[in-house]
Coordinates of C-alpha atoms in Angstrom, one line a residue:
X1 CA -10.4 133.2 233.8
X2 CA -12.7 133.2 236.7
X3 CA -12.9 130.8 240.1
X4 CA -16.7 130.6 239.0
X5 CA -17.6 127.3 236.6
X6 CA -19.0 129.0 233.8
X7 CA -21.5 126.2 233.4
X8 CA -23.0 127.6 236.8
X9 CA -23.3 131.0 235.6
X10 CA -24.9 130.1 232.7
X11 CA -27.6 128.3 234.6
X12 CA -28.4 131.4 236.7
X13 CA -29.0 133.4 233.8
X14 CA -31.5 130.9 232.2
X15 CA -33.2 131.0 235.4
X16 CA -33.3 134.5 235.5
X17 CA -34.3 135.1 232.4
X18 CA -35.5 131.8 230.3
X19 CA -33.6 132.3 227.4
X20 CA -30.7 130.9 226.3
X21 CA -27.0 132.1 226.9
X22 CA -24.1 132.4 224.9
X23 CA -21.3 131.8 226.3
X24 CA -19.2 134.8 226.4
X25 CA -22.3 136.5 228.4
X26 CA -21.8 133.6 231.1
X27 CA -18.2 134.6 231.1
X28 CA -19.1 138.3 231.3
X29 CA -21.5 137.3 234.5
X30 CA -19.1 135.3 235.8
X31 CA -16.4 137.6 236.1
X32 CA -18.8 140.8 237.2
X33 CA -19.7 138.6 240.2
X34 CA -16.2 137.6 241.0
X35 CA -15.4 141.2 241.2
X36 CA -18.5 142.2 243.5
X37 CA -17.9 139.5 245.8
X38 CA -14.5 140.4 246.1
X39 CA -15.7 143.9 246.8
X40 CA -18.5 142.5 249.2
X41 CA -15.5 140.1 251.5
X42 CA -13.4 143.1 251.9
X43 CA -16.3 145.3 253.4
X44 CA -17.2 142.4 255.9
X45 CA -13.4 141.6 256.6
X46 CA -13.6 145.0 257.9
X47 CA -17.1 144.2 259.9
X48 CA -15.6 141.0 261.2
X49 CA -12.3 142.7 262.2
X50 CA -13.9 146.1 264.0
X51 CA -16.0 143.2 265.8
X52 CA -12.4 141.7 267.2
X53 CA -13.0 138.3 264.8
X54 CA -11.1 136.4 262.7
X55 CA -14.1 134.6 260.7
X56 CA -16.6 136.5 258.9
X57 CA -20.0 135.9 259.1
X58 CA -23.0 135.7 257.5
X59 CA -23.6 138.9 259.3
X60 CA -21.1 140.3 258.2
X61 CA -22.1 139.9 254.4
X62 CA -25.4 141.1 254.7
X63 CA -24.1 144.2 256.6
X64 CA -21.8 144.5 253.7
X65 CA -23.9 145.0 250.9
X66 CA -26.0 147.6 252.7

């Protein structure tokens, strides 16, 4: 189970797309966006830290995903 409410998920896909969403494909979503911003808060941990702080910033995320 993911930290993301499915029920958000699933309204980001309609918006995306305008079509309707079963549920295990909010699920999928949910859990492939978990993962990439558990990926992304490591790589600006490491920003953050090389840049002697102990809060990350929004900086920091957008550096991240570059």
């Amino acid at each position: 189970m993911t930290e993301l409410p499915v029920a958000a998920v699933d309204r980001i896909i309609r918006k995306g797309s305008g079509l309707r969403v079963s549920n295990s494909a909010a699920v999928e979503l949910a859990k492939i966006l978990e993962e990439e911003g558990i990926r992304i808060s490591l790589k600006a941990k490491v920003l953050a830290e090389h840049a002697k702080r102990k809060t990350i910033t929004a900086e920091d995320i957008r550096l991240a995903l570059k």
